[in-house]
Amino acid sequence: MNTAELAQTLDDAALHARPLPGGGSGLSDTDQAYAVQAALVARKLARGEQITGFKLGFTSLAKMRQMGVSDLIHGRLTDRMHIADGGKFDVSGLIHPRVEPEVAFLLGDTLRAGGDPAAAVAAVAPALEVIDSRYDGFRFSLPEVIADNTSAAGYVVGAWSAMSDLGNLGVLLELDGRLVQTGSTAAILGHPLRALAAAARLAGELAPGTVILAGAATAAVALPPGTHVRATVAGLGTVGFTTEEAA
């Protein structure tokens, strides 16, 4: 399949919650994969969605080693993916959703490669990302996950606050009040600001108002319907949402 056909296949899988078999796409390199991702995002924009943010993946060094890669991957967030803090989110249209805690940055100035990433930041916040691979069982090659917009499905951002030291903050992830994951912001490339610098390098330039998800601070966990999710990042606060009950 060509770039447009692969993008349509991924888009249809997401729209109809029908998983694709991993390894069967024919994608072999990351340049082609990012071309498919761009075509996939273009389809979303043609339906009226708007770009709101930029997300990073494989910010865990252990995950990079596991996947046999030496660099991060990235994708785009749209307004349709946004979940209100404390709000509800319908997961019935997803294939096998998972959730992970993150740190979010809000740009107050243009972020450019080679510049001081911290100087472009207006605020930081605790965040949660919902991921949902369009490949069956989250089994995919590196080019396939890139083409799939790095499994992006939803995100929620807590209260914004001024930039502070983010180097080694404790992170808790709870489902229905039960602690399911603990971690640290140091899991994000050793320091979340390194992810911000990587975003500048990968994107070239990101505009003021862009939300950047720096990457997961813990492993992702399955996200069933009828579940309250809360993440706490020490010094930044809490963020949460509830998945709607199955009909």
GROMACS .gro file of C-alpha atoms in nm, residues 13-211:
model
  199
   13ALA     CA    1  -0.924   0.109   1.221
   14ALA     CA    2  -0.952   0.393   1.475
   15LEU     CA    3  -1.293   0.514   1.356
   16HIS     CA    4  -1.445   0.166   1.369
   17ALA     CA    5  -1.240   0.020   1.659
   18ARG     CA    6  -1.115  -0.267   1.444
   19PRO     CA    7  -0.756  -0.372   1.523
   20LEU     CA    8  -0.505  -0.439   1.250
   21PRO     CA    9  -0.251  -0.721   1.254
   22GLY     CA   10   0.092  -0.590   1.343
   23GLY     CA   11   0.377  -0.662   1.106
   24GLY     CA   12   0.163  -0.668   0.796
   25SER     CA   13   0.180  -0.304   0.690
   26GLY     CA   14   0.490  -0.330   0.475
   27LEU     CA   15   0.641  -0.026   0.648
   28SER     CA   16   1.016  -0.061   0.666
   29ASP     CA   17   1.166   0.275   0.761
   30THR     CA   18   1.087   0.571   0.982
   31ASP     CA   19   1.082   0.831   0.703
   32GLN     CA   20   0.799   0.649   0.533
   33ALA     CA   21   0.629   0.599   0.871
   34TYR     CA   22   0.629   0.971   0.947
   35ALA     CA   23   0.490   1.039   0.599
   36VAL     CA   24   0.201   0.804   0.681
   37GLN     CA   25   0.154   0.976   1.018
   38ALA     CA   26   0.135   1.316   0.845
   39ALA     CA   27  -0.126   1.182   0.603
   40LEU     CA   28  -0.321   1.031   0.894
   41VAL     CA   29  -0.321   1.361   1.085
   42ALA     CA   30  -0.422   1.542   0.766
   43ARG     CA   31  -0.731   1.322   0.750
   44LYS     CA   32  -0.821   1.429   1.105
   45LEU     CA   33  -0.776   1.795   1.017
   46ALA     CA   34  -0.995   1.752   0.709
   47ARG     CA   35  -1.273   1.639   0.945
   48GLY     CA   36  -1.241   1.962   1.142
   49GLU     CA   37  -0.996   1.866   1.415
   50GLN     CA   38  -0.725   2.114   1.513
   51ILE     CA   39  -0.369   2.052   1.627
   52THR     CA   40  -0.326   2.135   1.995
   53GLY     CA   41  -0.007   1.961   2.094
   54PHE     CA   42   0.296   1.745   2.040
   55LYS     CA   43   0.373   1.418   2.217
   56LEU     CA   44   0.687   1.216   2.269
   57GLY     CA   45   0.728   0.842   2.296
   58PHE     CA   46   1.007   0.607   2.406
   59THR     CA   47   1.132   0.864   2.657
   60SER     CA   48   1.217   0.575   2.887
   61LEU     CA   49   1.571   0.452   2.825
   62ALA     CA   50   1.460   0.100   2.918
   63LYS     CA   51   1.181   0.115   2.659
   64MET     CA   52   1.426   0.234   2.393
   65ARG     CA   53   1.652  -0.060   2.467
   66GLN     CA   54   1.354  -0.296   2.460
   67MET     CA   55   1.248  -0.170   2.116
   68GLY     CA   56   1.606  -0.160   1.988
   69VAL     CA   57   1.594   0.211   1.904
   70SER     CA   58   1.825   0.500   1.984
   71ASP     CA   59   1.593   0.797   1.948
   72LEU     CA   60   1.251   0.916   2.055
   73ILE     CA   61   0.937   0.904   1.846
   74HIS     CA   62   0.676   1.176   1.824
   75GLY     CA   63   0.316   1.239   1.728
   76ARG     CA   64   0.046   1.506   1.726
   77LEU     CA   65  -0.241   1.585   1.961
   78THR     CA   66  -0.572   1.732   1.844
   79ASP     CA   67  -0.858   1.907   2.017
   80ARG     CA   68  -1.077   1.599   1.975
   81MET     CA   69  -0.833   1.405   2.196
   82HIS     CA   70  -0.860   1.657   2.481
   83ILE     CA   71  -1.030   1.540   2.802
   84ALA     CA   72  -1.131   1.792   3.069
   85ASP     CA   73  -0.961   1.754   3.405
   86GLY     CA   74  -1.221   1.587   3.627
   87GLY     CA   75  -1.437   1.510   3.326
   88LYS     CA   76  -1.564   1.194   3.161
   89PHE     CA   77  -1.422   1.007   2.866
   90ASP     CA   78  -1.598   0.746   2.657
   91VAL     CA   79  -1.363   0.455   2.586
   92SER     CA   80  -1.622   0.244   2.407
   93GLY     CA   81  -1.490   0.355   2.070
   94LEU     CA   82  -1.133   0.251   2.147
   95ILE     CA   83  -0.974  -0.088   2.085
   96HIS     CA   84  -0.770  -0.157   2.400
   97PRO     CA   85  -0.706   0.172   2.582
   98ARG     CA   86  -0.431   0.223   2.835
   99VAL     CA   87  -0.337   0.522   3.049
  100GLU     CA   88  -0.007   0.661   3.172
  101PRO     CA   89   0.097   0.963   3.383
  102GLU     CA   90   0.308   1.237   3.227
  103VAL     CA   91   0.433   1.592   3.265
  104ALA     CA   92   0.287   1.853   3.029
  105PHE     CA   93   0.447   2.176   2.915
  106LEU     CA   94   0.260   2.479   2.781
  107LEU     CA   95   0.465   2.695   2.547
  108GLY     CA   96   0.454   3.069   2.600
  109ASP     CA   97   0.709   3.140   2.330
  110THR     CA   98   0.824   2.965   2.014
  111LEU     CA   99   1.030   2.655   2.089
  112ARG     CA  100   1.318   2.618   1.844
  113ALA     CA  101   1.594   2.365   1.805
  114GLY     CA  102   1.916   2.482   1.967
  115GLY     CA  103   1.746   2.730   2.198
  116ASP     CA  104   1.690   2.717   2.573
  117PRO     CA  105   1.380   2.495   2.606
  118ALA     CA  106   1.295   2.620   2.955
  119ALA     CA  107   1.280   2.978   2.829
  120ALA     CA  108   0.993   2.889   2.595
  121VAL     CA  109   0.778   2.736   2.870
  122ALA     CA  110   0.487   2.935   3.014
  123ALA     CA  111   0.371   2.665   3.260
  124VAL     CA  112   0.388   2.298   3.357
  125ALA     CA  113   0.121   2.057   3.480
  126PRO     CA  114   0.056   1.696   3.573
  127ALA     CA  115  -0.102   1.509   3.284
  128LEU     CA  116  -0.246   1.176   3.177
  129GLU     CA  117  -0.232   1.027   2.831
  130VAL     CA  118  -0.469   0.765   2.694
  131ILE     CA  119  -0.302   0.547   2.435
  132ASP     CA  120  -0.473   0.297   2.206
  133SER     CA  121  -0.270   0.120   1.943
  134ARG     CA  122  -0.461   0.043   1.629
  135TYR     CA  123  -0.256  -0.279   1.608
  136ASP     CA  124  -0.394  -0.589   1.776
  137GLY     CA  125  -0.260  -0.642   2.127
  138PHE     CA  126  -0.021  -0.345   2.107
  139ARG     CA  127   0.207  -0.557   1.888
  140PHE     CA  128   0.379  -0.349   1.623
  141SER     CA  129   0.708  -0.262   1.463
  142LEU     CA  130   0.877   0.074   1.520
  143PRO     CA  131   0.761   0.219   1.184
  144GLU     CA  132   0.408   0.095   1.254
  145VAL     CA  133   0.372   0.276   1.587
  146ILE     CA  134   0.511   0.595   1.431
  147ALA     CA  135   0.262   0.573   1.144
  148ASP     CA  136  -0.015   0.518   1.401
  149ASN     CA  137   0.058   0.863   1.548
  150THR     CA  138   0.236   0.694   1.841
  151SER     CA  139  -0.091   0.538   1.963
  152ALA     CA  140  -0.237   0.877   2.059
  153ALA     CA  141  -0.601   0.861   2.174
  154GLY     CA  142  -0.662   1.117   2.450
  155TYR     CA  143  -0.501   1.346   2.704
  156VAL     CA  144  -0.595   1.544   3.013
  157VAL     CA  145  -0.393   1.821   3.172
  158GLY     CA  146  -0.419   1.934   3.533
  159ALA     CA  147  -0.379   2.285   3.672
  160TRP     CA  148  -0.094   2.482   3.518
  161SER     CA  149   0.177   2.623   3.745
  162ALA     CA  150   0.505   2.807   3.705
  163MET     CA  151   0.812   2.614   3.601
  164SER     CA  152   0.995   2.451   3.890
  165ASP     CA  153   1.258   2.184   3.939
  166LEU     CA  154   1.114   1.878   3.764
  167GLY     CA  155   1.416   1.655   3.794
  168ASN     CA  156   1.307   1.381   4.033
  169LEU     CA  157   0.944   1.423   4.141
  170GLY     CA  158   0.744   1.128   4.268
  171VAL     CA  159   0.459   1.011   4.046
  172LEU     CA  160   0.157   0.804   4.152
  173LEU     CA  161  -0.109   0.651   3.928
  174GLU     CA  162  -0.437   0.536   4.085
  175LEU     CA  163  -0.742   0.357   3.947
  176ASP     CA  164  -1.053   0.388   4.166
  177GLY     CA  165  -0.832   0.495   4.457
  178ARG     CA  166  -0.605   0.191   4.422
  179LEU     CA  167  -0.238   0.260   4.363
  180VAL     CA  168  -0.134   0.078   4.044
  181GLN     CA  169   0.196   0.244   3.945
  182THR     CA  170   0.465   0.450   4.112
  183GLY     CA  171   0.747   0.628   3.940
  184SER     CA  172   0.946   0.945   3.902
  185THR     CA  173   0.979   1.226   3.652
  186ALA     CA  174   1.342   1.111   3.624
  187ALA     CA  175   1.207   0.822   3.414
  188ILE     CA  176   1.150   1.079   3.139
  189LEU     CA  177   1.501   1.084   2.987
  190GLY     CA  178   1.645   1.154   3.332
  191HIS     CA  179   1.474   1.494   3.335
  192PRO     CA  180   1.158   1.613   3.154
  193LEU     CA  181   1.340   1.918   3.015
  194ARG     CA  182   1.547   1.680   2.802
  195ALA     CA  183   1.223   1.567   2.640
  196LEU     CA  184   1.138   1.930   2.572
  197ALA     CA  185   1.475   1.981   2.403
  198ALA     CA  186   1.412   1.666   2.199
  199ALA     CA  187   1.073   1.800   2.091
  200ALA     CA  188   1.243   2.113   1.960
  201ARG     CA  189   1.496   1.904   1.770
  202LEU     CA  190   1.236   1.672   1.620
  203ALA     CA  191   0.973   1.931   1.532
  204GLY     CA  192   1.209   2.211   1.430
  205GLU     CA  193   0.973   2.471   1.569
  206LEU     CA  194   0.665   2.463   1.792
  207ALA     CA  195   0.437   2.763   1.835
  208PRO     CA  196   0.323   2.940   2.153
  209GLY     CA  197   0.012   2.775   2.298
  210THR     CA  198   0.130   2.425   2.207
  211VAL     CA  199   0.092   2.157   2.475
   0.00000   0.00000   0.00000
